[in-house]
Short mmCIF file of C-alpha atoms in Angstrom, two decimals:
data_model
loop_
_atom_site.label_atom_id
_atom_site.label_comp_id
_atom_site.label_asym_id
_atom_site.label_seq_id
_atom_site.Cartn_x
_atom_site.Cartn_y
_atom_site.Cartn_z
CA MET A 1 0.00 0.00 0.00
CA GLN A 2 2.82 2.40 0.92
CA LYS A 3 4.61 1.61 -2.34
CA LEU A 4 1.46 2.30 -4.35
CA LYS A 5 0.99 5.62 -2.58
CA THR A 6 4.54 6.69 -3.31
CA GLN A 7 4.18 5.86 -7.00
CA GLN A 8 0.96 7.83 -7.22
CA LYS A 9 2.44 10.71 -5.27
CA TYR A 10 5.35 11.26 -7.61
CA SER A 11 3.85 10.36 -10.97
CA LEU A 12 3.02 13.86 -12.20
CA PHE A 13 5.81 13.48 -14.79
CA THR A 14 6.83 10.01 -15.87
CA ALA A 15 10.34 9.42 -17.22
CA LYS A 16 8.89 9.37 -20.73
CA ALA A 17 7.02 12.64 -20.14
CA LEU A 18 10.21 14.32 -18.89
CA ALA A 19 12.14 13.10 -21.91
CA LEU A 20 9.46 14.34 -24.31
CA LEU A 21 9.53 17.71 -22.59
CA ILE A 22 13.29 18.19 -22.12
CA ILE A 23 14.80 16.75 -25.32
CA PRO A 24 12.88 18.99 -27.78
CA ILE A 25 13.67 22.06 -25.66
CA CYS A 26 17.38 21.15 -25.66
CA ILE A 27 17.36 20.67 -29.43
CA GLU A 28 15.62 24.02 -29.88
CA SER A 29 18.09 25.64 -27.47
CA ALA A 30 21.02 24.14 -29.40
CA LEU A 31 19.76 25.52 -32.68
CA SER A 32 18.99 28.94 -31.24
CA MET A 33 22.32 29.33 -29.44
CA SER A 34 24.40 27.98 -32.30
CA LEU A 35 22.93 30.57 -34.64
CA GLY A 36 24.97 33.26 -32.92
CA MET A 37 28.13 31.29 -33.58
CA ILE A 38 27.16 30.57 -37.19
CA ASP A 39 26.28 34.23 -37.79
CA GLY A 40 29.71 35.18 -36.46
CA LEU A 41 31.47 32.61 -38.62
CA MET A 42 29.67 33.62 -41.81
CA ALA A 43 30.07 37.33 -41.08
CA SER A 44 33.78 37.03 -40.33
CA TYR A 45 34.29 36.00 -43.97
CA ALA A 46 31.88 38.57 -45.36
CA LYS A 47 34.58 41.11 -46.09
CA SER A 48 38.26 40.41 -46.55
CA GLY A 49 40.43 41.74 -43.73
CA ALA A 50 37.48 43.00 -41.67
CA GLY A 51 36.63 39.86 -39.72
CA ASP A 52 37.46 41.32 -36.29
CA ASP A 53 35.46 44.53 -36.92
CA ILE A 54 32.34 42.78 -38.21
CA LEU A 55 32.40 40.10 -35.54
CA THR A 56 32.85 42.66 -32.77
CA ALA A 57 30.00 44.81 -34.15
CA ILE A 58 27.63 41.83 -34.22
CA THR A 59 28.57 40.79 -30.69
CA ASP A 60 28.18 44.35 -29.40
CA VAL A 61 24.70 44.76 -30.88
CA ASP A 62 23.72 41.25 -29.81
CA GLN A 63 24.39 42.33 -26.23
CA ILE A 64 21.82 45.12 -26.66
CA SER A 65 19.27 42.96 -28.43
CA GLY A 66 20.03 40.30 -25.83
CA LEU A 67 18.85 42.77 -23.19
CA ILE A 68 15.54 43.09 -25.05
CA ILE A 69 15.27 39.33 -25.46
CA GLN A 70 15.89 38.89 -21.73
CA LEU A 71 12.96 41.19 -21.01
CA PHE A 72 10.69 39.18 -23.30
CA SER A 73 11.99 35.96 -21.79
CA ALA A 74 11.31 37.24 -18.28
CA PHE A 75 7.66 37.93 -19.02
CA GLY A 76 7.52 34.60 -20.81
CA VAL A 77 8.80 32.99 -17.62
CA GLY A 78 6.06 34.73 -15.66
CA GLY A 79 3.46 33.49 -18.13
CA ALA A 80 4.86 29.96 -18.12
CA VAL A 81 4.88 29.79 -14.31
CA ILE A 82 1.32 31.10 -14.01
CA THR A 83 0.04 28.78 -16.73
CA SER A 84 1.87 25.75 -15.29
CA GLN A 85 0.55 26.42 -11.79
CA TYR A 86 -3.00 26.87 -13.07
CA LEU A 87 -2.76 23.64 -15.07
CA GLY A 88 -1.23 21.81 -12.11
CA ALA A 89 -4.20 22.91 -10.01
CA GLY A 90 -6.65 21.89 -12.74
CA LYS A 91 -7.74 25.54 -13.37
CA VAL A 92 -7.73 25.43 -17.16
CA GLU A 93 -10.07 28.39 -17.67
CA GLU A 94 -7.87 30.64 -15.54
CA ALA A 95 -4.88 29.56 -17.61
CA LYS A 96 -6.69 30.51 -20.81
CA LYS A 97 -7.57 33.96 -19.49
CA SER A 98 -4.01 34.77 -18.49
CA ALA A 99 -2.52 33.53 -21.78
CA LYS A 100 -4.00 36.20 -24.04
CA GLN A 101 -3.19 38.93 -21.53
CA LEU A 102 0.45 37.83 -21.70
CA ILE A 103 0.64 37.98 -25.50
CA VAL A 104 -0.95 41.43 -25.72
CA ILE A 105 1.29 42.88 -22.98
CA MET A 106 4.39 41.48 -24.69
CA LEU A 107 3.37 42.86 -28.09
CA ILE A 108 2.78 46.36 -26.73
CA LEU A 109 6.11 46.32 -24.86
CA SER A 110 7.99 45.15 -27.96
CA LEU A 111 6.53 47.88 -30.18
CA VAL A 112 7.65 50.54 -27.70
CA LEU A 113 11.15 49.08 -27.48
CA MET A 114 11.41 48.81 -31.26
CA GLY A 115 10.43 52.46 -31.67
CA VAL A 116 12.99 53.62 -29.11
CA SER A 117 15.75 51.50 -30.66
CA LEU A 118 15.08 52.79 -34.17
CA ALA A 119 14.83 56.42 -33.07
CA LEU A 120 17.94 56.37 -30.86
CA ASN A 121 20.09 53.93 -32.82
CA HIS A 122 23.27 56.01 -33.01
CA GLN A 123 22.92 57.41 -29.50
CA ILE A 124 22.61 53.95 -27.93
CA ILE A 125 25.53 52.50 -29.89
CA ASN A 126 27.74 55.53 -29.19
CA LEU A 127 26.92 55.52 -25.48
CA LEU A 128 27.86 51.87 -25.02
CA PHE A 129 30.46 51.19 -27.68
CA GLY A 130 31.64 54.62 -28.84
CA SER A 131 35.28 53.73 -28.26
CA SER A 132 35.21 50.67 -30.52
CA GLY A 133 36.44 52.48 -33.62
CA GLY A 134 35.03 53.74 -36.91
CA ASN A 135 34.57 50.49 -38.85
CA THR A 136 33.05 48.65 -35.89
CA LEU A 137 30.64 51.51 -35.15
CA SER A 138 29.42 51.87 -38.74
CA ASN A 139 28.75 48.14 -38.89
CA ALA A 140 26.96 48.26 -35.52
CA TYR A 141 24.63 51.06 -36.69
CA ILE A 142 23.51 49.04 -39.71
CA TYR A 143 23.08 45.82 -37.79
CA PHE A 144 21.10 47.43 -34.94
CA TYR A 145 18.65 49.20 -37.31
CA ILE A 146 17.59 45.94 -38.92
CA ILE A 147 17.64 43.78 -35.79
CA ALA A 148 15.39 46.27 -33.91
CA ALA A 149 12.63 45.58 -36.45
CA SER A 150 12.52 41.96 -35.25
CA PHE A 151 11.59 42.79 -31.63
CA PRO A 152 7.79 42.40 -32.03
CA PHE A 153 8.24 38.99 -33.63
CA LEU A 154 10.57 37.93 -30.83
CA ALA A 155 7.99 39.04 -28.25
CA VAL A 156 5.19 37.04 -29.84
CA PHE A 157 7.38 33.97 -30.19
CA ASN A 158 8.63 34.10 -26.58
CA SER A 159 5.12 34.39 -25.15
CA CYS A 160 3.62 31.71 -27.42
CA ALA A 161 6.55 29.33 -26.87
CA ALA A 162 6.26 29.73 -23.09
CA LEU A 163 2.55 28.92 -23.24
CA LEU A 164 3.14 25.86 -25.43
CA ARG A 165 5.87 24.52 -23.14
CA ALA A 166 3.63 25.02 -20.11
CA GLN A 167 1.22 22.61 -21.85
CA ARG A 168 4.11 20.15 -22.45
CA LYS A 169 4.09 20.87 -26.18
CA SER A 170 7.80 21.50 -26.48
CA MET A 171 7.90 19.37 -29.63
CA ASN A 172 6.00 22.14 -31.42
CA THR A 173 8.47 24.85 -30.46
CA MET A 174 11.31 22.53 -31.49
CA VAL A 175 9.86 22.15 -35.00
CA SER A 176 9.56 25.92 -35.20
CA GLY A 177 13.18 26.29 -34.10
CA ILE A 178 14.44 23.79 -36.70
CA ILE A 179 12.69 25.55 -39.58
CA SER A 180 13.84 28.97 -38.36
CA PHE A 181 17.42 27.72 -38.03
CA PHE A 182 17.69 26.62 -41.65
CA LEU A 183 15.85 29.71 -42.87
CA ASN A 184 18.40 31.88 -41.08
CA ILE A 185 21.39 30.07 -42.61
CA GLY A 186 19.80 30.14 -46.06
CA PHE A 187 19.01 33.85 -45.88
CA ASN A 188 22.49 34.60 -44.51
CA ALA A 189 24.17 32.75 -47.37
CA THR A 190 21.97 34.49 -49.93
CA PHE A 191 22.46 38.00 -48.59
CA ILE A 192 26.14 37.71 -47.57
CA TYR A 193 27.62 35.70 -50.43
CA GLY A 194 24.98 36.17 -53.13
CA PHE A 195 24.11 39.87 -52.82
CA LYS A 196 27.37 40.83 -51.03
CA LEU A 197 25.47 42.80 -48.35
CA GLY A 198 28.01 42.15 -45.60
CA ILE A 199 26.75 42.78 -42.08
CA ALA A 200 23.38 43.98 -43.42
CA GLY A 201 22.94 40.51 -44.92
CA VAL A 202 23.47 38.89 -41.53
CA ALA A 203 20.87 41.20 -39.97
CA LEU A 204 18.31 40.66 -42.73
CA GLY A 205 18.72 36.90 -42.45
CA THR A 206 18.07 37.08 -38.70
CA LEU A 207 15.04 39.37 -39.15
CA LEU A 208 13.34 37.16 -41.72
CA ALA A 209 14.10 34.00 -39.75
CA ARG A 210 12.45 35.50 -36.64
CA ILE A 211 9.21 36.31 -38.44
CA PHE A 212 8.35 32.68 -39.16
CA PRO A 213 8.40 31.23 -35.60
CA ALA A 214 6.27 34.12 -34.32
CA PHE A 215 3.42 33.37 -36.72
CA PHE A 216 3.92 29.59 -36.53
CA THR A 217 3.71 29.32 -32.73
CA LEU A 218 0.78 31.75 -32.62
CA PHE A 219 -1.02 29.56 -35.14
CA LEU A 220 -0.30 26.46 -33.03
CA LEU A 221 -1.91 28.12 -30.00
CA THR A 222 -5.14 28.69 -31.96
CA ARG A 223 -5.67 24.97 -32.57
CA LYS A 224 -8.59 23.26 -30.86
CA GLY A 225 -6.49 20.49 -29.31
CA ASN A 226 -4.81 22.88 -26.85
CA LEU A 227 -5.81 23.09 -23.21
CA VAL A 228 -4.79 26.75 -23.37
CA ARG A 229 -6.14 27.96 -26.71
CA ILE A 230 -5.89 31.50 -28.10
CA ARG A 231 -8.79 32.91 -30.11
CA ILE A 232 -7.28 35.77 -32.08
CA PHE A 233 -10.52 37.42 -33.19
CA GLU A 234 -12.27 37.04 -29.87
CA LYS A 235 -13.12 40.33 -28.14
CA PHE A 236 -10.25 41.33 -25.87
CA ARG A 237 -10.41 43.19 -22.58
CA PHE A 238 -7.55 43.98 -20.25
CA ASP A 239 -7.89 42.00 -17.03
CA GLY A 240 -6.31 43.97 -14.18
CA ALA A 241 -6.03 40.99 -11.85
CA LYS A 242 -4.36 38.77 -14.43
CA ILE A 243 -2.02 41.52 -15.58
CA LYS A 244 -1.04 42.22 -11.98
CA LYS A 245 -0.19 38.56 -11.45
CA ILE A 246 1.86 38.41 -14.65
CA LEU A 247 3.72 41.58 -13.68
CA LYS A 248 4.29 40.31 -10.13
CA LEU A 249 6.25 37.40 -11.57
CA GLY A 250 7.54 39.01 -14.75
CA VAL A 251 8.88 42.32 -13.42
CA PRO A 252 11.34 40.87 -10.86
CA SER A 253 12.52 38.36 -13.43
CA GLY A 254 12.78 41.16 -15.99
CA ILE A 255 14.86 43.30 -13.64
CA GLU A 256 17.13 40.34 -12.92
CA ASN A 257 17.57 39.48 -16.61
CA SER A 258 18.06 43.11 -17.59
CA PHE A 259 20.73 43.75 -14.98
CA PHE A 260 22.41 40.49 -15.95
CA GLN A 261 22.53 41.55 -19.59
CA LEU A 262 23.61 45.10 -18.70
CA GLY A 263 26.45 43.59 -16.68
CA LYS A 264 27.56 41.67 -19.77
CA ILE A 265 27.47 44.89 -21.79
CA PHE A 266 29.45 46.84 -19.19
CA VAL A 267 32.26 44.30 -19.05
CA ILE A 268 32.62 44.39 -22.83
CA VAL A 269 32.80 48.17 -22.58
CA PHE A 270 35.60 47.79 -19.99
CA ILE A 271 37.67 45.88 -22.51
CA SER A 272 36.87 48.36 -25.28
CA ILE A 273 37.96 51.46 -23.33
CA ALA A 274 41.09 49.99 -21.75
CA SER A 275 44.42 50.27 -23.57
CA TYR A 276 44.34 47.00 -25.53
CA ASN A 277 44.62 48.53 -29.01
CA VAL A 278 47.11 46.99 -31.42
CA PHE A 279 48.48 49.12 -34.28
CA LEU A 280 48.62 46.95 -37.36
CA ASP A 281 51.59 48.79 -38.89
CA GLY A 282 53.40 48.99 -35.54
CA ASN A 283 53.14 52.80 -35.47
CA PRO A 284 51.14 54.14 -32.47
CA LEU A 285 51.07 57.58 -34.12
CA ASN A 286 48.94 56.23 -36.97
CA THR A 287 45.47 56.53 -35.41
CA ASP A 288 43.55 55.77 -38.57
CA PRO A 289 40.63 53.45 -37.60
CA ASN A 290 41.72 50.99 -40.28
CA ASN A 291 45.10 50.66 -38.55
CA ILE A 292 43.76 49.93 -35.04
CA THR A 293 42.35 46.63 -33.80
CA ASN A 294 41.33 45.51 -30.33
CA TYR A 295 41.89 41.77 -30.48
CA GLN A 296 40.70 41.35 -26.87
CA THR A 297 37.11 42.22 -27.85
CA ALA A 298 37.27 39.78 -30.77
CA ALA A 299 38.70 37.12 -28.43
CA ASN A 300 35.83 37.63 -26.01
CA SER A 301 33.31 37.42 -28.85
CA VAL A 302 34.67 34.12 -30.13
CA ALA A 303 35.02 32.60 -26.64
CA TYR A 304 31.46 33.65 -25.84
CA ASN A 305 30.10 32.09 -29.03
CA ILE A 306 31.89 28.79 -28.44
CA ASN A 307 31.00 28.71 -24.76
CA THR A 308 27.31 28.84 -25.62
CA ILE A 309 27.63 25.21 -26.76
CA SER A 310 28.48 24.12 -23.22
CA SER A 311 25.25 25.53 -21.79
CA ILE A 312 22.85 24.28 -24.47
CA VAL A 313 21.55 21.32 -22.47
CA GLY A 314 21.59 23.25 -19.21
CA ASN A 315 19.49 26.05 -20.71
CA GLY A 316 17.03 23.56 -22.10
CA ILE A 317 16.63 21.82 -18.75
CA ASN A 318 16.24 25.17 -16.98
CA THR A 319 13.35 26.00 -19.31
CA ALA A 320 11.76 22.60 -18.63
CA ILE A 321 12.12 23.17 -14.87
CA LEU A 322 9.57 26.00 -15.08
CA THR A 323 6.93 23.60 -16.41
CA VAL A 324 7.81 20.62 -14.22
CA ILE A 325 8.13 22.46 -10.90
CA GLY A 326 5.32 24.89 -11.77
CA GLN A 327 2.83 22.05 -12.27
CA ALA A 328 4.09 20.32 -9.13
CA VAL A 329 3.48 23.52 -7.16
CA GLY A 330 -0.01 23.70 -8.63
CA THR A 331 -0.90 20.36 -7.02
CA GLY A 332 -0.08 21.81 -3.59
CA ASP A 333 2.12 18.82 -2.66
CA LYS A 334 5.40 20.10 -1.21
CA GLY A 335 6.85 16.58 -1.08
CA GLN A 336 6.35 16.26 -4.81
CA VAL A 337 7.89 19.68 -5.42
CA LYS A 338 11.03 18.68 -3.48
CA TYR A 339 11.21 15.39 -5.36
CA TYR A 340 11.14 17.03 -8.79
CA ILE A 341 13.59 19.77 -7.78
CA LYS A 342 16.14 17.09 -6.83
CA LYS A 343 15.39 15.06 -9.94
CA MET A 344 15.71 18.02 -12.31
CA LEU A 345 18.95 19.15 -10.64
CA LEU A 346 20.43 15.67 -11.12
CA ILE A 347 19.38 15.67 -14.78
CA SER A 348 20.96 19.11 -15.13
CA TYR A 349 24.29 17.94 -13.74
CA VAL A 350 24.43 14.92 -16.05
CA GLY A 351 23.42 16.89 -19.15
CA ASN A 352 25.73 19.77 -18.31
CA ALA A 353 28.71 17.45 -17.81
CA CYS A 354 28.22 15.90 -21.24
CA CYS A 355 27.83 19.28 -22.94
CA VAL A 356 30.90 20.78 -21.27
CA ALA A 357 33.02 17.76 -22.24
CA VAL A 358 31.96 18.00 -25.90
CA THR A 359 32.63 21.75 -25.98
CA PHE A 360 36.09 21.34 -24.46
CA ALA A 361 37.00 18.69 -27.01
CA LEU A 362 35.77 20.76 -29.97
CA SER A 363 37.09 24.17 -28.88
CA PRO A 364 40.53 23.99 -30.62
CA LEU A 365 38.87 22.98 -33.89
CA LEU A 366 36.15 25.65 -33.64
CA LEU A 367 38.68 28.39 -32.89
CA ASN A 368 40.44 27.67 -36.18
CA PHE A 369 37.22 28.24 -38.11
CA TYR A 370 37.12 31.94 -37.19
CA ASN A 371 38.77 34.46 -39.51
CA ILE A 372 40.46 36.39 -36.67
CA SER A 373 44.01 37.33 -35.70
CA GLY A 374 46.34 34.88 -33.97
CA GLU A 375 46.38 37.04 -30.83
CA ALA A 376 42.59 36.96 -30.61
CA ARG A 377 42.52 33.19 -31.11
CA SER A 378 45.07 32.60 -28.34
CA ALA A 379 43.27 34.91 -25.89
CA ALA A 380 39.94 33.18 -26.61
CA TRP A 381 41.48 29.76 -25.86
CA ASN A 382 42.73 31.00 -22.48
CA CYS A 383 39.21 32.17 -21.60
CA LEU A 384 37.74 28.77 -22.50
CA LEU A 385 40.41 26.94 -20.51
CA LEU A 386 39.34 28.93 -17.45
CA CYS A 387 35.57 28.72 -17.68
CA LEU A 388 34.73 25.24 -18.96
CA PRO A 389 36.07 23.19 -16.00
CA LEU A 390 34.41 25.56 -13.52
CA GLN A 391 31.14 25.58 -15.47
CA PHE A 392 30.80 21.83 -14.91
CA VAL A 393 30.47 22.44 -11.16
CA THR A 394 28.70 25.77 -10.96
CA TYR A 395 26.17 25.94 -13.81
CA PRO A 396 23.33 23.75 -12.43
CA LEU A 397 23.49 25.53 -9.07
CA SER A 398 23.75 29.04 -10.47
CA PHE A 399 21.08 28.70 -13.18
CA GLY A 400 19.09 25.51 -12.47
CA LEU A 401 18.22 26.34 -8.87
CA PRO A 402 16.93 29.86 -9.65
CA ALA A 403 14.65 28.35 -12.32
CA ALA A 404 13.20 26.07 -9.63
CA LEU A 405 12.79 29.04 -7.28
CA LYS A 406 11.03 31.02 -10.01
CA ALA A 407 8.65 28.13 -10.61
CA ASN A 408 7.78 28.45 -6.91
CA SER A 409 7.07 32.18 -7.44
CA ASP A 410 10.15 33.10 -5.38
CA MET A 411 11.01 35.79 -7.94
CA LYS A 412 12.06 38.59 -5.59
CA PHE A 413 14.81 36.62 -3.88
CA VAL A 414 16.18 35.43 -7.22
CA MET A 415 16.19 39.01 -8.48
CA VAL A 416 18.03 40.44 -5.45
CA ALA A 417 20.58 37.61 -5.25
CA ALA A 418 21.31 37.61 -8.98
CA VAL A 419 21.70 41.40 -9.23
CA LEU A 420 23.93 41.48 -6.13
CA SER A 421 26.17 38.73 -7.47
CA MET A 422 26.38 40.34 -10.89
CA LEU A 423 27.33 43.76 -9.49
CA LEU A 424 29.98 42.36 -7.16
CA MET A 425 31.59 39.78 -9.43
CA ARG A 426 30.67 40.12 -13.08
CA VAL A 427 30.96 43.93 -13.07
CA GLY A 428 32.99 44.89 -9.99
CA LEU A 429 35.68 42.22 -10.13
CA CYS A 430 35.89 42.43 -13.91
CA TYR A 431 36.44 46.19 -13.74
CA ILE A 432 39.34 45.72 -11.33
CA LEU A 433 40.91 43.02 -13.49
CA THR A 434 40.58 44.84 -16.83
CA CYS A 435 40.96 48.56 -16.15
CA ASP A 436 44.24 50.47 -16.42
CA TRP A 437 44.50 51.95 -12.92
CA ALA A 438 44.38 48.61 -11.04
CA GLY A 439 47.34 47.27 -12.97
CA ALA A 440 46.01 43.75 -13.60
CA HIS A 441 45.23 44.57 -17.24
CA LEU A 442 44.02 41.04 -17.99
CA GLY A 443 41.77 41.91 -20.92
CA ALA A 444 39.22 39.27 -21.94
CA LEU A 445 40.58 36.85 -19.34
CA GLY A 446 39.73 39.34 -16.58
CA LEU A 447 36.17 39.46 -17.86
CA TRP A 448 35.88 35.68 -17.70
CA ILE A 449 37.37 35.50 -14.21
CA GLY A 450 34.64 37.88 -13.08
CA MET A 451 32.03 35.80 -14.87
CA VAL A 452 32.94 32.45 -13.30
CA SER A 453 33.17 34.18 -9.90
CA ASP A 454 29.60 35.36 -10.49
CA TRP A 455 28.53 31.77 -11.16
CA GLY A 456 30.09 30.63 -7.91
CA LEU A 457 28.44 33.30 -5.76
CA ARG A 458 25.05 32.72 -7.42
CA GLY A 459 25.31 29.01 -6.62
CA ILE A 460 26.05 29.74 -2.95
CA LEU A 461 23.14 32.19 -2.62
CA PHE A 462 20.55 30.03 -4.40
CA GLY A 463 21.74 26.82 -2.71
CA GLY A 464 21.40 28.49 0.69
CA ARG A 465 17.89 29.66 -0.17
CA MET A 466 16.83 26.20 -1.23
CA LEU A 467 18.28 24.54 1.89
CA SER A 468 16.62 27.10 4.18
CA GLY A 469 13.14 26.13 2.95
CA LYS A 470 12.03 29.78 2.80
CA TRP A 471 11.08 29.38 -0.86
CA LYS A 472 7.99 27.46 0.28
CA LYS A 473 6.41 30.66 1.56
CA SER A 474 6.33 32.24 -1.91
CA SER A 475 4.70 29.16 -3.42
CA GLY A 476 2.15 28.80 -0.61
CA LEU A 477 3.57 25.43 0.44
CA LEU A 478 5.05 26.48 3.81
CA ASN A 479 2.15 25.28 5.93
CA GLY A 480 0.51 23.03 3.42
CA PRO A 481 0.04 19.26 3.75
CA ASP A 482 2.57 16.86 2.33
CA PHE A 483 -0.08 15.25 0.18
CA GLY A 484 -3.73 15.83 0.99
CA GLU A 485 -6.88 14.65 -0.72
CA SER A 486 -7.43 17.98 -2.51
CA GLU A 487 -3.94 17.83 -3.97
CA ARG A 488 -4.47 14.24 -5.11
CA VAL A 489 -7.67 15.29 -6.86
CA ALA A 490 -5.84 18.18 -8.55
CA GLU A 491 -3.13 15.82 -9.80
CA GLN A 492 -5.72 13.41 -11.16
CA GLU A 493 -7.34 16.32 -13.04
CA VAL A 494 -3.98 17.22 -14.55
CA GLU A 495 -3.40 13.60 -15.55
CA ALA A 496 -6.80 13.45 -17.22
CA ALA A 497 -6.20 16.77 -18.98
CA PHE A 498 -2.87 15.62 -20.44
CA GLY A 499 -4.19 12.29 -21.58
CA GLY A 500 -3.45 9.51 -19.11
CA ASP A 501 0.31 9.44 -18.77
CA LYS A 502 0.55 13.17 -19.63
CA ASN A 503 2.93 12.63 -22.55
CA VAL A 504 1.90 15.46 -24.84
#
């Protein structure tokens, strides 16, 4: 009898259901993250002798657009958590009502951000990367103009994808990601090598490839088979209560993500403004922009692109955690929540270890693919040698645990801890290690030392929070029963909604 109870208690996600949820998300994550590397590779050969300038311009602008994407992702996280908790509690109608509110809020936000980015293109680029040099700046202006036009499509995709994953339909978002991936490469090849558009070709390829998944995932949400279905032409009214709940979860996560991305931008600026310039003709009096290169920024760009491979599986699992833990919280069973937190953390460690090992083995080969200077290639290798072994230990704790805390609605603590760690380590320590006055003058390596230190501090803070049990208060599980009759009924409703074994 006890054995039967235990099996029923922890059967919200079977092993098959977890695999069907996690694997498509990881594949989608791999395609999405590798696009940045492929864009860099293709762009570095777009114009002879200008590989460092073009690659640096793309990476600089991607940090800005990454800030926008992080905002969209944050509200998507809020929507995914709310939807997952509603579905876990068997409140399907409430999930439907919140879904459309999320999409409309995201679309309005994205249109505002697009307008600001287009109107203040030069001012934003000059403020953040004004010291990068003439060729890099001119490339960045072009790239940012075109990329800004993709923000509304990114917003729609992020909200729709979050809602589909909350319904365990990650296979659908994976299909969208696969098609978008090949569209992007095809458009890039056409515009860069066919029409010789250089960096504009890279941007146009990205823009067109982002339009498809937005419309495709929105179409998928309109289908009748969905628990949470969107009716596009249905009369819409703003729901203050639902919007407040979305903002309560989305705003802290948005602040966290925004500060995290701003920290990444600041540290790149530190490298740009420090005295790392190399004069190609050996004459420091020749200040022509074509004669000056900052190989440290190019090294950081390449190391960053390659390092994304090592976190592909981890990012995918972190996204799945929002659905798994969110639905577990919805049942009201704190024992089940603890069980799935431990299980997802174990899966994260195994997946992360495999990904880090593959990245480490491929790094020397991948570095040779980039059309960059020998100094930049050597500096990038040193950065990877530092971060990859440490990432194996720190990544699940520093990024997996906060995903679990977010799924428990513990957004405020995650926000405060993440921002504090970022300011102290990723920005503060990096500034000391890269700036002129401190004397360390480590360049890109100083940036990466600050970054891995940030990972370590995040892991300590989030691990302490999890062990303290205070996260239960945010989720409403602090004084709740381990597994009461109402929670069992809720779980049975979820099981029925997802079709028996819940493998959607």
